[in-house]
XYZ file of C-alpha atoms in Angstrom:
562
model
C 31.493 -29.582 12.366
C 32.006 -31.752 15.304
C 30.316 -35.553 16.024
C 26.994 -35.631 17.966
C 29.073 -37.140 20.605
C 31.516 -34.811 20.788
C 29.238 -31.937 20.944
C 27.444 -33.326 23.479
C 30.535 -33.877 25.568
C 31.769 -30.350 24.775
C 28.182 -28.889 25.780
C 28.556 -30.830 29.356
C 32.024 -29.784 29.645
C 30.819 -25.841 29.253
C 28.050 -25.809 31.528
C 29.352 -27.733 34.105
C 32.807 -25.040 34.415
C 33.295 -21.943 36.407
C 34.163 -18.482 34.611
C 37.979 -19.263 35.987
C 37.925 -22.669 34.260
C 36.464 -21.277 31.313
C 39.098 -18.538 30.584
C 41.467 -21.355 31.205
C 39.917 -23.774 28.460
C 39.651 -20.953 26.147
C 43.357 -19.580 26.742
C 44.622 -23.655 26.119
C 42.562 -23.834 22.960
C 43.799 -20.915 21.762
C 47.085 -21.803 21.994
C 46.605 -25.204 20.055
C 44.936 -23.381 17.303
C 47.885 -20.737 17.036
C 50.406 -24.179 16.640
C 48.364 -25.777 14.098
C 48.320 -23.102 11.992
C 52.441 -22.596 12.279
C 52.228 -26.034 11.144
C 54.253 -27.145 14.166
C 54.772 -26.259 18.067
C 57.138 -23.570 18.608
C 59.459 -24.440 21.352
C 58.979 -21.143 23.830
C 61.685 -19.105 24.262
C 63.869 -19.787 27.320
C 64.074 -16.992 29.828
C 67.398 -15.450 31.625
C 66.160 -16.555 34.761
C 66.919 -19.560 36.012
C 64.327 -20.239 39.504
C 61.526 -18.605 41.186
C 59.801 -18.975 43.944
C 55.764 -18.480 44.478
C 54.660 -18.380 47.906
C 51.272 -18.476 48.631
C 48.916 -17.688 51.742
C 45.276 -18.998 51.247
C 42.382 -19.406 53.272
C 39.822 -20.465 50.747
C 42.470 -22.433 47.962
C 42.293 -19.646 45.576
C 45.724 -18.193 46.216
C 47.275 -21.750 45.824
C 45.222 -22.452 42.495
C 46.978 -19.482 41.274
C 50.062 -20.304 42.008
C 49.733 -23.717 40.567
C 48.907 -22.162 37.076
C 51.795 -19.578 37.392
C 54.285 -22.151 38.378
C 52.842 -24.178 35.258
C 53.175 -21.112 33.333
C 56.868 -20.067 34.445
C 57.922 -23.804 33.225
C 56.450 -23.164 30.123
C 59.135 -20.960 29.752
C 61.558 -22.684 30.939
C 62.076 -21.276 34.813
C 62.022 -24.066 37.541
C 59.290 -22.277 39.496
C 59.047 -23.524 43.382
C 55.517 -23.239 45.225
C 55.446 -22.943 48.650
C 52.772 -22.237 51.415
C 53.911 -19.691 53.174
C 52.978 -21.764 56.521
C 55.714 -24.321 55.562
C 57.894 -22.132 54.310
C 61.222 -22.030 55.366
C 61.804 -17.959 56.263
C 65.773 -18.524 56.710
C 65.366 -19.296 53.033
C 64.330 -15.522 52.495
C 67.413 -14.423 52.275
C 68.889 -16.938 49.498
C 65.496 -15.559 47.588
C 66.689 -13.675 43.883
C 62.808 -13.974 42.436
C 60.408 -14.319 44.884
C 56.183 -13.256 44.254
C 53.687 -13.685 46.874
C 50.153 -14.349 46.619
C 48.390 -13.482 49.696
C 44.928 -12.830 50.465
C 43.289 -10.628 53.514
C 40.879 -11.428 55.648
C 38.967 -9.368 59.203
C 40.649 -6.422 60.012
C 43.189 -6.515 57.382
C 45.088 -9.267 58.483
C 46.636 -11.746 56.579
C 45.631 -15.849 56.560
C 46.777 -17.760 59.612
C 48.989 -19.307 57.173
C 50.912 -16.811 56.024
C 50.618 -14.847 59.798
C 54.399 -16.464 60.768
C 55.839 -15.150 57.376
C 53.646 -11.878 57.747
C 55.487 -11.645 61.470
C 58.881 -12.616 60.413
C 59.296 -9.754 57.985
C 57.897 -6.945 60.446
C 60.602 -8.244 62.678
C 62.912 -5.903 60.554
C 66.565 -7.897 61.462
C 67.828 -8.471 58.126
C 68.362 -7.249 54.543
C 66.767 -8.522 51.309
C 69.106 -6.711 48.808
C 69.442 -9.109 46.298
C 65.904 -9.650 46.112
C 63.148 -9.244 43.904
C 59.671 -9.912 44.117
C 55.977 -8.922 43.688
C 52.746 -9.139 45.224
C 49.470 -10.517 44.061
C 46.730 -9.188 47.115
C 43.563 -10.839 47.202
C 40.630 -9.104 48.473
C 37.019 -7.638 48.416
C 36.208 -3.911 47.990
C 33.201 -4.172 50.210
C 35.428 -4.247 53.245
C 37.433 -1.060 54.275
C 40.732 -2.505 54.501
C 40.794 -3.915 51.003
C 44.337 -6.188 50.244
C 45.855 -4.757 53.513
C 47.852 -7.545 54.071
C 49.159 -7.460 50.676
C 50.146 -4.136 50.758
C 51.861 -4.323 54.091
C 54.193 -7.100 52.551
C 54.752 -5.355 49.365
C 55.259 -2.028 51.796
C 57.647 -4.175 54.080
C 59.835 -6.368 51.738
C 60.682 -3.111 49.831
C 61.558 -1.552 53.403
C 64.157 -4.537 53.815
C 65.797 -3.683 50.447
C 64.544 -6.196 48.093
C 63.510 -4.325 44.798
C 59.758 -4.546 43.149
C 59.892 -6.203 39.620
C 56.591 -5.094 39.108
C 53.763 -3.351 40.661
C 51.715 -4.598 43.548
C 48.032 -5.797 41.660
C 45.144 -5.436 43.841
C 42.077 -7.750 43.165
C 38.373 -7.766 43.768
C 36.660 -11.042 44.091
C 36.221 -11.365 40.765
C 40.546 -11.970 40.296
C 40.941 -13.724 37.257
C 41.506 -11.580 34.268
C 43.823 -9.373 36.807
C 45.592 -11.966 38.076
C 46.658 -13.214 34.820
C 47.841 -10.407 33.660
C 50.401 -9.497 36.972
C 51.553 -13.039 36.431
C 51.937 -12.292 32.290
C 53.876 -8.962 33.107
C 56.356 -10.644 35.251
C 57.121 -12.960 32.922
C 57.934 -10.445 30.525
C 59.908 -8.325 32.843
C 61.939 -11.701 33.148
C 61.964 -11.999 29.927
C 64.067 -8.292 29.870
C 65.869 -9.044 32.851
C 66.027 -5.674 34.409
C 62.986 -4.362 37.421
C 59.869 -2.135 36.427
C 59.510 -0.834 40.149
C 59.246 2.947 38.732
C 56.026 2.137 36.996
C 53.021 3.407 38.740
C 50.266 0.834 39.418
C 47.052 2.169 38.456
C 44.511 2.105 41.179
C 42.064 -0.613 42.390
C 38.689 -0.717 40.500
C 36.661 0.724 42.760
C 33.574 -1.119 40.967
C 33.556 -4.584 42.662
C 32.229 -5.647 39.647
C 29.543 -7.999 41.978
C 25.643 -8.220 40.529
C 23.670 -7.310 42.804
C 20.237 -9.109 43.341
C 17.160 -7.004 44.286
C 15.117 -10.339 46.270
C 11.961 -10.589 48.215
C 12.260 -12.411 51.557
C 9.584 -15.292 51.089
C 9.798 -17.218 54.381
C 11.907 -16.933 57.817
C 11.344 -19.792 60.030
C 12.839 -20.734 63.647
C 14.341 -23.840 63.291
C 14.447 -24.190 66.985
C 11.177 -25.701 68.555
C 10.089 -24.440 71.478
C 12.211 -24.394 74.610
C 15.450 -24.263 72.809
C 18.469 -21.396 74.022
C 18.885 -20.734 70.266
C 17.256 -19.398 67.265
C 18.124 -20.743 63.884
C 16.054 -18.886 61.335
C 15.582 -20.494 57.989
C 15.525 -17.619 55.158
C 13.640 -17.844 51.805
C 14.617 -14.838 48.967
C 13.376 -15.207 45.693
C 15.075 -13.594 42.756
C 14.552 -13.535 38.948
C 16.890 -15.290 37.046
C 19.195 -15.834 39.763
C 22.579 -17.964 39.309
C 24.899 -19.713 41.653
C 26.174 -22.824 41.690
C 26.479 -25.617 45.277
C 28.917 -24.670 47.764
C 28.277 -21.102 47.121
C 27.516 -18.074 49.630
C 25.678 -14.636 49.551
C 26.794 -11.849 50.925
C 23.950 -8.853 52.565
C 24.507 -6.088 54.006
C 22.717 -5.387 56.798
C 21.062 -2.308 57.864
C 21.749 -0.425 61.467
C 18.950 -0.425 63.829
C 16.775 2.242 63.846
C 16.330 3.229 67.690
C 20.730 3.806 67.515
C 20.457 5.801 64.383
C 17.745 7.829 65.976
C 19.677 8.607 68.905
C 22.721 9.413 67.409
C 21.182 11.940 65.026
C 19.869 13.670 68.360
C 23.182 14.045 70.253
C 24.722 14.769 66.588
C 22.606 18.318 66.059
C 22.352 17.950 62.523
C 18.527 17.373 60.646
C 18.195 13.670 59.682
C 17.404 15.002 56.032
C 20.830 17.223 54.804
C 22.703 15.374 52.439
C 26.002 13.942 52.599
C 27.954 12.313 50.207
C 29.189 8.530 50.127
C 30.880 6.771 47.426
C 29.962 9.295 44.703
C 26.052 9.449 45.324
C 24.197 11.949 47.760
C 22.206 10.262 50.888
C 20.373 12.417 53.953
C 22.071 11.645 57.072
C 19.431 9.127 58.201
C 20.189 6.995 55.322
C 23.826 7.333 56.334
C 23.632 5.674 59.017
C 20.988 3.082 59.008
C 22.223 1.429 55.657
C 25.952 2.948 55.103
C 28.235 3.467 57.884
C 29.028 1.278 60.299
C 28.136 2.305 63.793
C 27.799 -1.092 66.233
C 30.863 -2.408 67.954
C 33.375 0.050 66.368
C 37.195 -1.499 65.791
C 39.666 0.029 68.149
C 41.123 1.982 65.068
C 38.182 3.902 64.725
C 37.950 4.648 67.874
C 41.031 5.361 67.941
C 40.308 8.324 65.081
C 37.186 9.133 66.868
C 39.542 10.070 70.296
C 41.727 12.619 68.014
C 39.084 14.247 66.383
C 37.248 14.959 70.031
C 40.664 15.143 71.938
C 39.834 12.948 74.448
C 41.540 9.993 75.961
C 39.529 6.890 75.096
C 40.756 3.489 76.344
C 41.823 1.075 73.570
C 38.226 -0.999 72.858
C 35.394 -1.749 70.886
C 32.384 0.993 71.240
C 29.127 1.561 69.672
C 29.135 5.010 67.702
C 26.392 6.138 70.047
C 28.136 4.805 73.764
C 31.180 7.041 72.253
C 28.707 10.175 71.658
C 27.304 9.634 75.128
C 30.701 9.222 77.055
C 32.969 11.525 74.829
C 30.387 13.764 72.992
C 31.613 15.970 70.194
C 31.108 19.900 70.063
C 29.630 20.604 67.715
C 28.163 19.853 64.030
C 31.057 19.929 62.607
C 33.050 17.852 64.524
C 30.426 15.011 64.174
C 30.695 15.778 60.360
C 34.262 14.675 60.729
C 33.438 12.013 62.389
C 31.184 10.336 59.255
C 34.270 10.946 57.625
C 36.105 7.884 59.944
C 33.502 5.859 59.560
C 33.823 2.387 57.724
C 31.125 1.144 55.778
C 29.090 -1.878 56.701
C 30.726 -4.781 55.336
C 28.587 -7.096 54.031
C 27.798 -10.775 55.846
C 28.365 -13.749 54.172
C 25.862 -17.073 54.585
C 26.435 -20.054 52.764
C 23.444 -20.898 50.231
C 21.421 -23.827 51.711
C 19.592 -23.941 48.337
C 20.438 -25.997 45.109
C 19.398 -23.977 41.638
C 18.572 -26.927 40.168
C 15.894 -27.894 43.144
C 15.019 -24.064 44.829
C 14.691 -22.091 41.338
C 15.236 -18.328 40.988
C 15.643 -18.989 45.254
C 18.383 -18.581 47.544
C 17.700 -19.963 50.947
C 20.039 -19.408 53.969
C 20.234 -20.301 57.707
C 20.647 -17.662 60.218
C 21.787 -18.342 63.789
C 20.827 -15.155 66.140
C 24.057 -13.995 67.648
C 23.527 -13.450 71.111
C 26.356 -12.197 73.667
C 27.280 -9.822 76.335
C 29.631 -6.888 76.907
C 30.276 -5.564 80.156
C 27.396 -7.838 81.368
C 25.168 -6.400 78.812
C 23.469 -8.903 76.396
C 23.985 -7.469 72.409
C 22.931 -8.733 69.484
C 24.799 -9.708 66.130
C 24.130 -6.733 63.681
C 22.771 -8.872 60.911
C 21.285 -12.071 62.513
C 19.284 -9.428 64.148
C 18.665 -7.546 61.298
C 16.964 -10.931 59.467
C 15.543 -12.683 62.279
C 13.062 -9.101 62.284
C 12.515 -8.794 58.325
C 8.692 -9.387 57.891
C 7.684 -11.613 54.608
C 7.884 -8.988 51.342
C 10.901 -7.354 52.824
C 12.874 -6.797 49.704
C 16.585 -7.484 50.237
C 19.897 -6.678 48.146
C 22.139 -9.239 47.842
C 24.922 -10.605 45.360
C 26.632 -14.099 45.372
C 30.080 -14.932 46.753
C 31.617 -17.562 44.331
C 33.552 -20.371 46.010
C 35.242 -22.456 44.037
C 36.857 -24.564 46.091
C 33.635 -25.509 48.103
C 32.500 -27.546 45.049
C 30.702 -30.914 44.290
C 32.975 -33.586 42.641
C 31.416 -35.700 39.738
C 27.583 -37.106 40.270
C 29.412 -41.060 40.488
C 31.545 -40.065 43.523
C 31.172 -40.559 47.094
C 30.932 -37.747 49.659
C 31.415 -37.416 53.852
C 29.915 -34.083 54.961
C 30.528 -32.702 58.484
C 28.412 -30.105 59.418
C 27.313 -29.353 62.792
C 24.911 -26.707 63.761
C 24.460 -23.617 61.322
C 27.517 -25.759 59.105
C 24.378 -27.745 57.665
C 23.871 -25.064 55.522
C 25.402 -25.856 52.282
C 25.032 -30.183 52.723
C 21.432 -28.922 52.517
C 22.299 -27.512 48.765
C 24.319 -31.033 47.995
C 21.924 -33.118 48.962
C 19.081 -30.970 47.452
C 20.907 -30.764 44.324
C 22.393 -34.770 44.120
C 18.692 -35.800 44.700
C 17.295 -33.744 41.863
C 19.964 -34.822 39.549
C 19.632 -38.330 40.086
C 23.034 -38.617 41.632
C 24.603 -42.503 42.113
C 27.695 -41.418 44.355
C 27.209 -42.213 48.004
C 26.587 -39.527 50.313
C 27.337 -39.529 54.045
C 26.345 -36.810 56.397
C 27.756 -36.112 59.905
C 25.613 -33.361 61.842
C 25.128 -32.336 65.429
C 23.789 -29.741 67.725
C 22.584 -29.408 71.486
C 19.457 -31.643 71.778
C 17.395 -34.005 69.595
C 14.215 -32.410 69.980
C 14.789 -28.509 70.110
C 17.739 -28.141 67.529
C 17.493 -31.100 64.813
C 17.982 -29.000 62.469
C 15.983 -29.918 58.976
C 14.671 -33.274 60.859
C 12.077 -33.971 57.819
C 13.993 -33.219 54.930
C 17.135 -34.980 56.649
C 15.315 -38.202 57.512
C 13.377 -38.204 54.214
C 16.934 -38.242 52.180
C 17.715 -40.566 54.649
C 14.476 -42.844 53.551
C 14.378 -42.586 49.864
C 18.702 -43.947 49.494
C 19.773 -39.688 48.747
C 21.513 -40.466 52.411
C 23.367 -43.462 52.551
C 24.421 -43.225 55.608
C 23.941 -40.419 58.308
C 25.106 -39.887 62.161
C 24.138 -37.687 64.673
C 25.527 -35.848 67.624
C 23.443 -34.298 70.454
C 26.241 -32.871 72.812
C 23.392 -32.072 75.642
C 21.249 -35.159 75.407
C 23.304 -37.304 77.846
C 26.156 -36.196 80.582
C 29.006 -37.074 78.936
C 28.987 -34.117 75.794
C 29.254 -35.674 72.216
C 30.380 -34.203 68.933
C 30.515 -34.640 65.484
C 34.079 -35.814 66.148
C 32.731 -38.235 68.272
C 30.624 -40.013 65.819
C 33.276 -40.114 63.448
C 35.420 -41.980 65.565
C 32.713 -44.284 66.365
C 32.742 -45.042 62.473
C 36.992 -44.814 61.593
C 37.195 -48.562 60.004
C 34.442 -47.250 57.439
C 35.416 -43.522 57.010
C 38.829 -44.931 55.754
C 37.178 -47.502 53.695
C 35.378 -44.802 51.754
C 39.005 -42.014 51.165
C 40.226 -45.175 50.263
C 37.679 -45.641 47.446
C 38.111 -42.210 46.547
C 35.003 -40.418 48.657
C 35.772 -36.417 49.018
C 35.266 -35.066 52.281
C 33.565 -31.809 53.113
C 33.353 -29.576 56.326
C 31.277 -26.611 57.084
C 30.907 -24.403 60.500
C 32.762 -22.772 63.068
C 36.774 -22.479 62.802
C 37.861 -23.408 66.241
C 36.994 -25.363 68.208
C 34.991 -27.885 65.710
C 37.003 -27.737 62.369
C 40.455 -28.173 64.050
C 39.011 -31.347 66.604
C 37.475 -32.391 63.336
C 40.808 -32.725 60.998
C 42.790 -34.053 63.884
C 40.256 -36.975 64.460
C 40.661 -37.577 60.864
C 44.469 -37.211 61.007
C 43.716 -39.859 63.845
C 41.745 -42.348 62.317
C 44.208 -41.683 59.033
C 46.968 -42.814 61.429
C 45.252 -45.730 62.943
C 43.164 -47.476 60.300
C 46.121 -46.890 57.756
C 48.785 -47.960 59.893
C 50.685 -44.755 59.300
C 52.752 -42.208 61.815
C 52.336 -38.665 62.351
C 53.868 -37.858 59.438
C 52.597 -40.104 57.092
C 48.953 -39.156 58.415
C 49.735 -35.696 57.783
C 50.889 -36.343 54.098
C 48.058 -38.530 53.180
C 45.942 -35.586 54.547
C 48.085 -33.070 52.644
C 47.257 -35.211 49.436
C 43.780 -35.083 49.822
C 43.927 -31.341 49.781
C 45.981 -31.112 47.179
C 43.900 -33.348 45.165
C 40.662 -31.312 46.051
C 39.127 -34.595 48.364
C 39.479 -32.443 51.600
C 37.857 -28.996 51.998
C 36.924 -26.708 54.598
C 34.176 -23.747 54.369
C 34.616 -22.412 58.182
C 33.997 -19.040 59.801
């Protein structure tokens, strides 16, 4: 029977973990149990292999936290196990290689991370031999998108093309990785262990289950953030669910539905009654259901289109096309040929939106910000499929959802200090931190960057922002109105403005967060960091660079960017 204490310490240490750190705690106590009963530790037993190396491409951190508990693992067992990412990895050491396993994640049109993309190249290039090598591949992925692990598979597909041999199986993961990632990881070590390949052995397919729970939610609000006169609109999105869990720094992914003047258009050029049944993924839906809420049929990739030309036998130029601009420009024969056409469809992949809600302050509610994509083809003005799609619900719409984990995106202990940098729509989850360090009586420091075009259109979460602000839960906040004056100002800006105390608070340990779009804001963002690193540190390049790198490493510096 444990101490009061210690229970109490052990209960805060449960609820406060992920699933991942969970299986981990329970694995490690496991193992200290088995010793204690031998009555002493067992030295493991030393493998026949010397090195390996595990090279890792990552946009989110998960494929690096998994190599960092393999490479653990390996010297466990004695093998001096080498991490690399693959965009620092030397490629003219490919060739030296003997044991080489890659962790490598997909993302868009099943391409790899733009840190592995040099590696990815360099392989395809096809000018050397790997015949003393042998690897495997760990492929992280999502089996809502319909190019699941691609870029795993084409480097599993392309290393064995250059001769190296598979020790084991390419394993293809869903989001929820864990329990299959393990067990590649324990299979390789065994098949080190025995010294000779498995490659024969068949890899038994990808769960087609995604294994995701799936929220049936009511959409209680949607509100323009955006006062009048504004270019934009920023809709603020209220879904109640029953005994809904998440945690901060979380997302949720929706799927959006097609609108309903293209699907009725398309199901008049296509000939065929809007009620016969097709089937999709095991179930039977009429052909109107198809295509409002299945198959994706706005802004086709060129390799549909592509499959789209052979099926008509046409000539179609190498583009993006809406299923029904195809229809109308290269129309199909017949029934039957549009029947084969369904069959090229991919399904709509789901959108992702960070949660702008805490759990602890928005209960059984999962609030998001939508910005209306608006932009024009060919001098015609479209819409983004699903900011459309939400900006229209009316209140009571219900809505399916399910909740993307991210847990790297996470809030560090209630006593530290935090920077957030969040322009625009990148607000989103600082809303959830704040919301949820205010409820919880949080002492660290928080500091919030955030900008957008003007002050008094697109201040975005004004009252709630300057009431944290008020009551101490913001200790310290800066704005950036790029169209309120001549000269354009960013959130970069303002950070520069404040470099003596920004390196002040990494020095005292704060964690820094950033949230929004990829290019051009993340990247001006971490090199006026590297900058004021550089400066305020009295540090070169490459110093900057690895007291940057050590923040990462150590968790303090993280990026949620789209």
């Amino acid at each position: 029977m444990l101490a009061a204490n210690k229970f109490k310490a052990l209960e805060d240490l449960i609820s406060g973990s992920s699933k991942e750190e969970l299986i981990w705690i329970n694995g490690y106590l496991t193992g200290l149990v088995s010793q204690q009963s031998a009555g002493q530790a067992t030295a493991p037993p030393k493998s026949s292999v010397g090195k390996i190396t595990i090279a890792y491409g990552t946009e989110t951190g998960n494929s690096k936290r998994l190599a960092t508990e393999f490479a653990a693992k390996a010297k466990q067992s004695g093998i001096a196990a080498k991490i690399a990412s693959l965009d620092q990895y030397r490629l003219n050491d490919l060739s030296k290689e003997e044991y080489l396993f890659v962790i490598l994640s997909t993302q868009g049109e099943g391409e790899p991370p733009a840190a592995a993309k040099k590696f990815y190249d360099h392989i395809h290039l096809n000018g050397f031999r790997l015949e003393k090598l042998k690897y495997s591949v760990l492929a992280l992925g999502d089996t809502s998108y319909p190019l699941f692990c691609k870029a795993g598979e084409d480097v599993d597909s392309q290393l064995e093309k250059l001769g190296g041999k598979r020790l084991v199986p390419i394993q293809k993961c869903d989001t929820d990785y864990s329990s299959d990632a393990v067990t590649w990881f324990d299979t390789i070590m065994r098949s080190l262990d025995g010294g000779s390949p498995v490659a024969q052995v068949v890899a038994a397919p990808p769960k087609k289950s995604t294994g995701k729970k799936i929220y049936k939610g009511e959409l209680l609000a949607s509100i323009n953030l955006n006062d009048r006169g504004s270019n934009k609109e920023t809709y603020h999105i209220e879904i109640s669910a029953p005994d809904l869990v998440y945690q901060p720094g979380d997302s949720i992914g929706i799927v959006p539905h097609n609108p309903l003047q293209a699907v009725e258009a398309i199901i008049a050029l296509a000939g065929i009654a809007p009620s016969e049944e097709f089937s999709f993924r095991d179930d039977r839906y009429t052909l109107s259901q198809l295509l409002t809420t299945k198959y994706s049929i706005i802004h086709l990739p060129e390799r549909v289109v592509a499959k789209y030309a052979a099926i008509v036998q046409q000539e179609i130029p190498a583009t993006r096309m809406d299923l029904l601009d195809l229809l109308r420009i290269y129309p199909v024969k017949d029934a039957l040929q549009f029947e084969e056409v369904l069959t090229v469809l991919d399904p709509i992949t789901p959108r992702l939106y960070s949660l702008a809600s805490s759990p602890y302050a928005h209960s059984d509610e999962a609030h998001i910000i939508v910005a209306k994509n608006i932009f024009s083809v060919n001098e015609e003005t479209k819409l983004g499929l699903c900011s459309a799609y939400l900006s229209k619900l009316p209140v009571g719409t219900e809505i399916d959802f399910y909740i993307h984990p991210n847990n790297q995106f996470r809030l560090p202990a209630n006593d530290q200090d935090i920077i957030m940098i969040g322009p625009g729509t990148g607000i989103a989850p600082f809303r959830s931190f704040l919301a949820d360090r205010d409820v919880n009586a949080a002492t660290g420091k928080n500091w919030l960057f955030f900008g957008e075009q003007h002050f008094e259109t697109d201040f975005l979460y004004q009252t709630e922002i300057q009431n944290w602000a008020a009551t101490g839960v913001l200790t310290r906040t800066n704005l950036a109105f790029s169209r309120d004056q001549q000269e354009k100002i960013y959130v970069q800006h303002r950070m520069q403005e404040e470099a003596g105390e920004i390196f002040q608070w990494l020095q005292r340990g704060a964690y820094v967060y950033v949230c929004g779009a990829l290019a051009p804001m993340s990247i001006d963002v971490e090199n006026t960091l590297l900058n004021i690193i550089a400066t305020q540190g009295n540090l070169n390049e490459e110093g900057a660079a690895e007291y940057l790198t050590q923040l990462k490493d150590a968790g303090r510096y993280v990026k949620d960017v789209y």
